[in-house]
Coordinates of C-alpha atoms and ligand atoms in Angstrom, one line a residue:
M1 CA -45.1 -3.1 -17.9
N2 CA -44.1 -4.9 -14.8
D3 CA -42.1 -3.1 -12.1
S4 CA -38.8 -5.0 -12.6
V5 CA -38.8 -4.2 -16.3
A6 CA -39.5 -0.5 -15.6
L7 CA -36.7 -0.5 -12.9
R8 CA -34.2 -2.1 -15.3
R9 CA -35.1 0.4 -18.1
D10 CA -34.8 3.3 -15.7
A11 CA -31.5 2.0 -14.2
L12 CA -30.0 1.7 -17.6
K13 CA -30.5 5.4 -18.4
P14 CA -27.0 7.0 -18.2
R15 CA -27.8 9.4 -15.4
A16 CA -29.8 7.0 -13.3
L17 CA -26.8 4.9 -12.2
P18 CA -24.9 7.8 -10.6
R19 CA -28.1 8.9 -8.8
R20 CA -28.8 5.4 -7.5
L21 CA -25.2 4.9 -6.4
L22 CA -25.0 8.3 -4.6
A23 CA -28.3 7.6 -2.8
W24 CA -26.9 4.3 -1.7
W25 CA -23.7 6.0 -0.6
D26 CA -25.5 8.6 1.4
A27 CA -27.0 5.8 3.4
F28 CA -24.1 3.3 3.6
R29 CA -20.9 5.2 3.2
R30 CA -17.9 3.9 5.2
E31 CA -16.7 6.0 8.1
L32 CA -12.9 6.3 7.4
P33 CA -10.5 8.5 9.4
W34 CA -9.4 10.5 6.4
R35 CA -12.9 11.2 5.2
A36 CA -14.6 14.6 5.7
A37 CA -18.1 14.2 7.3
A38 CA -21.1 14.7 5.1
G39 CA -21.3 18.5 4.3
E40 CA -17.7 19.2 5.5
T41 CA -15.1 20.5 3.1
P42 CA -12.4 17.9 2.5
D43 CA -8.8 18.8 3.6
P44 CA -6.5 18.3 0.6
Y45 CA -3.6 17.3 2.8
R46 CA -5.6 14.5 4.4
V47 CA -7.0 13.3 1.1
W48 CA -3.5 13.2 -0.5
L49 CA -1.9 11.6 2.6
S50 CA -4.6 8.9 2.7
E51 CA -4.3 8.1 -1.0
V52 CA -0.6 7.7 -0.7
L53 CA -1.0 5.4 2.4
L54 CA -3.7 3.4 0.6
Q55 CA -1.5 2.6 -2.4
Q56 CA -1.1 -1.2 -2.3
T57 CA -2.6 -1.2 1.2
G58 CA -6.1 -1.9 2.5
A59 CA -8.1 0.7 4.5
A60 CA -7.9 -1.3 7.7
T61 CA -4.1 -1.5 7.6
A62 CA -3.7 2.1 6.4
A63 CA -6.0 3.7 9.1
P64 CA -3.7 3.5 12.1
Y65 CA -0.8 4.8 10.0
F66 CA -2.9 7.7 8.9
E67 CA -4.0 8.5 12.5
R68 CA -0.3 8.5 13.6
F69 CA 0.8 10.7 10.7
V70 CA -1.8 13.4 11.2
K71 CA -1.3 13.4 15.0
R72 CA 2.4 13.9 14.5
W73 CA 2.3 16.0 11.4
P74 CA -1.2 17.7 11.3
R75 CA -0.3 19.9 8.3
V76 CA 1.7 19.5 5.2
E77 CA 4.3 22.0 6.4
A78 CA 4.9 19.9 9.5
L79 CA 5.5 16.8 7.4
A80 CA 7.8 18.8 5.1
A81 CA 9.9 19.8 8.2
A82 CA 10.4 16.2 9.3
S83 CA 13.5 14.4 8.3
L84 CA 13.4 11.6 5.7
D85 CA 14.5 9.1 8.3
E86 CA 11.6 10.0 10.5
V87 CA 9.1 9.6 7.7
I88 CA 10.6 6.3 6.6
A89 CA 10.5 5.1 10.2
A90 CA 6.8 6.1 10.4
F91 CA 6.2 3.9 7.3
A92 CA 7.8 0.8 9.0
G93 CA 5.7 -2.3 8.2
L94 CA 3.7 -0.7 5.3
G95 CA 6.2 -1.7 2.6
Y96 CA 6.8 0.1 -0.7
Y97 CA 9.2 2.6 0.8
A98 CA 9.5 4.6 -2.4
R99 CA 6.2 6.0 -1.2
A100 CA 7.8 7.4 2.0
R101 CA 10.5 9.1 0.0
N102 CA 7.9 10.5 -2.5
L103 CA 5.6 11.5 0.3
H104 CA 8.4 13.5 1.9
A105 CA 9.5 15.1 -1.4
C106 CA 5.9 16.0 -2.3
A107 CA 5.3 17.6 1.2
R108 CA 8.4 19.7 0.8
E109 CA 7.3 20.8 -2.7
V110 CA 3.8 21.8 -1.5
A111 CA 5.2 23.6 1.6
R112 CA 7.6 25.5 -0.8
R113 CA 4.5 26.7 -2.6
G114 CA 2.9 28.0 0.6
G115 CA 1.2 24.8 1.7
E116 CA -1.4 24.9 -1.1
F117 CA -2.0 21.8 -3.3
P118 CA -2.6 22.4 -7.0
R119 CA -6.4 22.0 -7.6
D120 CA -6.3 20.3 -11.0
E121 CA -5.0 16.9 -12.2
A122 CA -2.2 18.3 -14.3
G123 CA -0.9 20.4 -11.5
L124 CA -1.1 17.5 -9.0
R125 CA 0.6 15.1 -11.4
A126 CA 3.6 17.5 -11.6
L127 CA 4.2 16.9 -7.8
P128 CA 6.8 14.3 -6.8
G129 CA 5.4 10.7 -6.7
V130 CA 1.9 11.7 -7.7
G131 CA 0.7 9.4 -10.4
A132 CA -2.4 9.5 -12.6
Y133 CA -4.6 7.7 -10.0
T134 CA -3.6 9.8 -7.0
A135 CA -3.9 13.0 -9.0
A136 CA -7.4 12.1 -10.1
A137 CA -8.4 11.0 -6.6
V138 CA -7.2 14.2 -5.0
A139 CA -8.7 16.4 -7.7
A140 CA -12.1 14.7 -7.4
I141 CA -12.3 14.3 -3.7
A142 CA -10.6 17.4 -2.4
F143 CA -11.5 19.8 -5.2
G144 CA -14.6 18.4 -6.8
A145 CA -13.0 18.0 -10.3
R146 CA -15.1 15.8 -12.6
T147 CA -12.6 13.0 -13.0
A148 CA -12.6 9.3 -12.4
P149 CA -9.9 7.7 -10.2
V150 CA -9.8 4.0 -10.8
D151 CA -8.4 1.9 -8.0
G152 CA -8.7 -1.9 -7.7
N153 CA -12.2 -1.7 -6.2
V154 CA -13.5 0.6 -8.9
A155 CA -12.0 -1.5 -11.7
R156 CA -13.7 -4.6 -10.3
V157 CA -17.1 -2.9 -10.2
I158 CA -16.8 -1.5 -13.7
A159 CA -15.5 -4.8 -15.1
R160 CA -18.6 -6.6 -13.6
L161 CA -21.1 -3.8 -14.5
Y162 CA -20.2 -4.1 -18.2
A163 CA -19.0 -7.8 -18.1
L164 CA -15.7 -6.9 -19.7
E165 CA -14.0 -10.0 -21.2
A166 CA -10.5 -8.6 -21.1
P167 CA -8.5 -9.1 -17.9
L168 CA -8.0 -5.9 -15.9
A169 CA -4.5 -5.0 -17.2
A170 CA -5.7 -5.2 -20.8
A171 CA -9.0 -3.4 -20.0
R172 CA -7.5 -0.5 -18.1
R173 CA -8.2 2.2 -20.7
E174 CA -11.7 0.9 -21.3
I175 CA -12.5 0.8 -17.6
G176 CA -11.2 4.4 -17.2
D177 CA -13.3 5.6 -20.1
K178 CA -16.4 3.9 -18.7
A179 CA -15.9 5.2 -15.2
A180 CA -15.3 8.7 -16.6
A181 CA -18.5 8.5 -18.7
L182 CA -20.5 7.5 -15.6
T183 CA -19.1 10.3 -13.4
P184 CA -21.7 13.0 -12.9
A185 CA -21.0 16.7 -13.1
G186 CA -22.4 17.1 -9.6
R187 CA -20.6 15.5 -6.6
P188 CA -17.9 13.8 -8.7
G189 CA -15.8 13.3 -5.5
D190 CA -18.6 11.6 -3.7
F191 CA -19.3 9.4 -6.8
A192 CA -15.6 8.3 -6.9
Q193 CA -15.7 7.4 -3.2
A194 CA -19.1 5.7 -3.6
L195 CA -17.7 3.4 -6.3
M196 CA -14.7 2.6 -4.0
D197 CA -17.0 1.9 -1.1
L198 CA -19.3 -0.3 -3.3
G199 CA -16.3 -2.3 -4.4
A200 CA -15.0 -2.7 -0.8
T201 CA -18.2 -3.6 0.9
V202 CA -20.7 -5.0 -1.7
C203 CA -19.0 -5.8 -5.0
R204 CA -16.3 -7.7 -3.1
P205 CA -13.7 -9.8 -4.9
R206 CA -15.3 -12.9 -3.5
G207 CA -19.0 -13.3 -2.6
P208 CA -20.3 -10.0 -4.1
D209 CA -23.7 -9.2 -2.5
C210 CA -25.6 -8.4 -5.6
S211 CA -28.9 -8.4 -3.8
A212 CA -27.8 -5.3 -1.8
C213 CA -26.2 -3.5 -4.8
P214 CA -27.8 -0.3 -6.2
L215 CA -26.3 -1.1 -9.6
R216 CA -27.9 -4.6 -9.8
P217 CA -30.6 -3.6 -12.3
A218 CA -28.0 -2.6 -14.8
C219 CA -25.2 -5.0 -14.1
A220 CA -24.3 -7.3 -17.0
A221 CA -22.2 -9.8 -14.9
A222 CA -25.0 -10.2 -12.3
A223 CA -27.6 -10.6 -15.1
R224 CA -25.5 -13.5 -16.4
G225 CA -25.4 -15.0 -12.9
E226 CA -21.6 -14.8 -13.1
A227 CA -20.6 -11.8 -11.0
E228 CA -17.6 -13.5 -9.4
A229 CA -16.3 -14.6 -12.8
Y230 CA -15.4 -11.0 -13.5
P231 CA -12.9 -9.4 -13.8
R232 CA -11.6 -12.1 -16.0
R233 CA -8.3 -13.4 -14.7
A234 CA -5.0 -13.2 -16.6
R235 CA -2.8 -16.2 -16.5
A236 CA -0.3 -15.7 -13.7
K237 CA 3.3 -15.6 -14.5
A238 CA 5.6 -17.4 -12.2
K239 CA 7.8 -15.0 -10.2
P240 CA 11.6 -15.6 -10.2
T241 CA 13.2 -16.4 -6.8
R242 CA 16.1 -14.4 -5.5
A243 CA 18.2 -15.4 -2.5
G244 CA 20.5 -13.7 -0.1
A245 CA 22.1 -13.9 3.3
A246 CA 21.6 -11.5 6.3
F247 CA 23.9 -11.4 9.3
F248 CA 22.5 -10.7 12.8
A249 CA 25.5 -9.7 15.0
R250 CA 24.4 -9.1 18.6
R251 CA 26.6 -7.4 21.2
A252 CA 26.5 -8.3 24.9
D253 CA 24.1 -5.3 25.6
G254 CA 21.6 -6.7 23.1
A255 CA 22.2 -4.1 20.4
F256 CA 22.6 -5.5 16.9
L257 CA 24.4 -4.3 13.8
A258 CA 22.4 -2.6 10.9
R259 CA 23.0 -0.5 7.9
R260 CA 20.9 1.7 5.7
R261 CA 20.1 0.7 2.1
P262 CA 20.8 3.2 -0.6
P263 CA 18.0 5.8 -1.1
G264 CA 16.9 4.7 -4.6
G265 CA 15.5 1.3 -5.6
L266 CA 13.8 -1.5 -3.7
L267 CA 13.3 -0.8 0.0
G268 CA 15.4 2.4 -0.5
A269 CA 16.7 4.1 2.6
T270 CA 15.3 1.4 5.0
L271 CA 17.5 -0.2 7.6
E272 CA 18.7 -3.8 7.0
L273 CA 20.9 -6.4 8.5
P274 CA 24.3 -6.5 6.7
G275 CA 24.6 -9.1 4.0
G276 CA 25.4 -9.7 0.3
A277 CA 23.4 -8.8 -2.7
W278 CA 20.1 -10.6 -3.5
E279 CA 20.8 -12.6 -6.6
A280 CA 18.9 -15.1 -8.8
A281 CA 18.6 -18.1 -6.5
E282 CA 21.0 -20.3 -8.5
R283 CA 23.7 -17.6 -8.5
A284 CA 23.3 -16.4 -4.9
D285 CA 26.2 -16.9 -2.4
L286 CA 24.6 -18.0 0.8
G287 CA 27.9 -18.5 2.6
L288 CA 29.8 -16.1 4.8
A289 CA 31.0 -13.9 2.0
G290 CA 28.7 -11.1 3.0
A291 CA 29.4 -11.2 6.8
P292 CA 30.4 -7.8 8.3
F293 CA 33.4 -9.4 10.2
P294 CA 34.6 -12.8 11.2
A295 CA 32.6 -14.3 14.1
R296 CA 31.1 -17.6 15.2
W297 CA 28.3 -17.3 12.7
R298 CA 25.5 -19.9 13.1
R299 CA 23.1 -20.5 10.1
L300 CA 19.5 -20.5 11.2
P301 CA 17.4 -23.4 10.0
G302 CA 15.1 -22.6 7.1
A303 CA 14.8 -19.1 5.5
V304 CA 12.8 -15.9 5.8
E305 CA 10.5 -15.6 2.8
Q306 CA 9.0 -12.5 1.3
A307 CA 7.1 -11.8 -1.9
F308 CA 7.9 -8.6 -3.7
T309 CA 6.2 -7.3 -6.8
H310 CA 8.6 -8.8 -9.2
F311 CA 10.3 -11.6 -7.3
A312 CA 10.2 -13.8 -4.3
L313 CA 13.0 -13.6 -1.8
R314 CA 14.5 -16.4 0.3
L315 CA 16.8 -14.9 2.9
T316 CA 19.2 -17.1 4.8
V317 CA 19.9 -15.7 8.2
Y318 CA 23.1 -16.1 10.2
A319 CA 23.4 -15.1 13.9
A320 CA 26.3 -14.5 16.2
E321 CA 26.9 -13.2 19.7
V322 CA 29.8 -10.7 19.4
G323 CA 30.6 -9.6 22.9
A324 CA 33.7 -7.6 21.9
A325 CA 32.6 -6.7 18.4
P326 CA 34.8 -4.5 16.1
P327 CA 33.4 -1.0 15.7
P328 CA 31.1 -0.5 12.8
S329 CA 32.8 0.4 9.5
G330 CA 31.2 2.0 6.5
G331 CA 28.1 3.6 7.9
E332 CA 26.8 0.7 10.0
I333 CA 25.1 1.4 13.3
W334 CA 24.2 -0.5 16.4
V335 CA 20.4 -0.7 17.1
A336 CA 19.0 -1.3 20.6
P337 CA 16.4 -4.2 20.4
E338 CA 13.7 -2.0 21.9
D339 CA 14.2 0.5 19.0
A340 CA 14.0 -2.1 16.3
A341 CA 10.2 -1.9 15.5
A342 CA 10.2 1.9 15.0
A343 CA 13.7 2.3 13.5
G344 CA 12.7 1.9 9.9
F345 CA 13.4 -1.7 9.1
S346 CA 11.4 -3.3 6.3
S347 CA 9.0 -6.2 7.1
V348 CA 11.4 -8.8 5.7
M349 CA 14.2 -7.5 8.0
L350 CA 11.9 -7.4 11.0
K351 CA 11.1 -11.1 10.4
A352 CA 14.8 -11.9 10.1
I353 CA 15.6 -10.0 13.3
A354 CA 12.8 -11.7 15.2
Q355 CA 14.0 -15.2 14.0
A356 CA 17.6 -14.5 14.9
G357 CA 16.7 -13.2 18.3
R358 CA 14.6 -16.3 19.0
F359 CA 17.4 -18.5 17.7
L360 CA 20.0 -17.0 20.0
A361 CA 17.7 -17.0 23.0
S362 CA 17.0 -20.8 22.5
E363 CA 20.8 -21.4 22.1
A364 CA 21.5 -19.5 25.3
G365 CA 18.8 -21.5 27.1
A366 CA 20.2 -24.8 25.8
A367 CA 23.7 -23.8 26.9
R368 CA 22.4 -22.9 30.4
R369 CA 20.6 -26.2 30.7
G370 CA 23.6 -28.2 29.3
Ligands
LIG1 FE1 -21.0 -6.0 -8.4 FE2 -23.2 -7.6 -8.1 FE3 -23.4 -4.9 -8.0 FE4 -22.8 -6.1 -10.3 S1 -24.7 -6.3 -9.1 S2 -21.8 -4.3 -9.5 S3 -21.5 -7.8 -9.6 S4 -22.3 -6.3 -6.6

């Protein structure tokens, strides 16, 4: 029997794959700020916080947020004692603000229980905003439960390993079952992180490095020479477009008018520029109907665009210098320009604010020259 046949046969034994993957991970694991060092006991607060920050966000983007969070709120009780506005402001730029509200509510609930996270998936799932994935990840990584959290990286690895023909959304249950069947009784948390790291660094979406992969001898997609063709892609549905108008009113001292969105729903509790509702593009009123007060409003050329999960937004921006502006009505506030970045605006509003500021500056420059 030649060596490669022996290796393939050995690799295909059920318990050989976890062993190979864990050996690879011991040598090549990523150093991430939320990870316990080898041999160290993981801190459930850090594990939970990192998993919330990583939802819909890559590790490189989440890392500086994580560092700031744990510096400012090193324990769950400290986070629970913060105000919701502070937590939302600390999320600025990360998007998906429902996470900030849930994070805060969850911290309060855990603090109420004496600062101890539940140790099993069912207990974790009962916490505010903790879904199946986060519960499994915290249970496995922080408490060593034999469970299989499946994030995007893990799903891709499993879909390739077994050359699953169904696209990811349709194969979710099968992927979960296969990941669970592979998970060993010993070191389940390390195994989960090893699968995540393999997906992030070797079994990448594009250009997977199969020659460096410990699962290569057992991998069906690689055996077919079609690693990158998996996971199979679902046909993309076109997203509807919504449109709206936002009004940037700037006082002589540079402060501009803002208001807070309602706490529930899209971008809940973030700050925004005043404006009308975001409607289906063909129904939206992009005129001055949503202006907070009469002023010499100028419409900026073009629009600010942002893709949300279920629709694409085109935001028309108006700007006006309002030296003697009427006082804010109905909960609006004036925000100093130097506070804008950390005040809790969403990304789309920060783009609109930046564009409006540049527009007014260029108009002022043109007026001086003229
Ligand atoms: Fe992914 Fe290639 Fe490894 Fe298969 S062999 S799991 S396709 S990197």
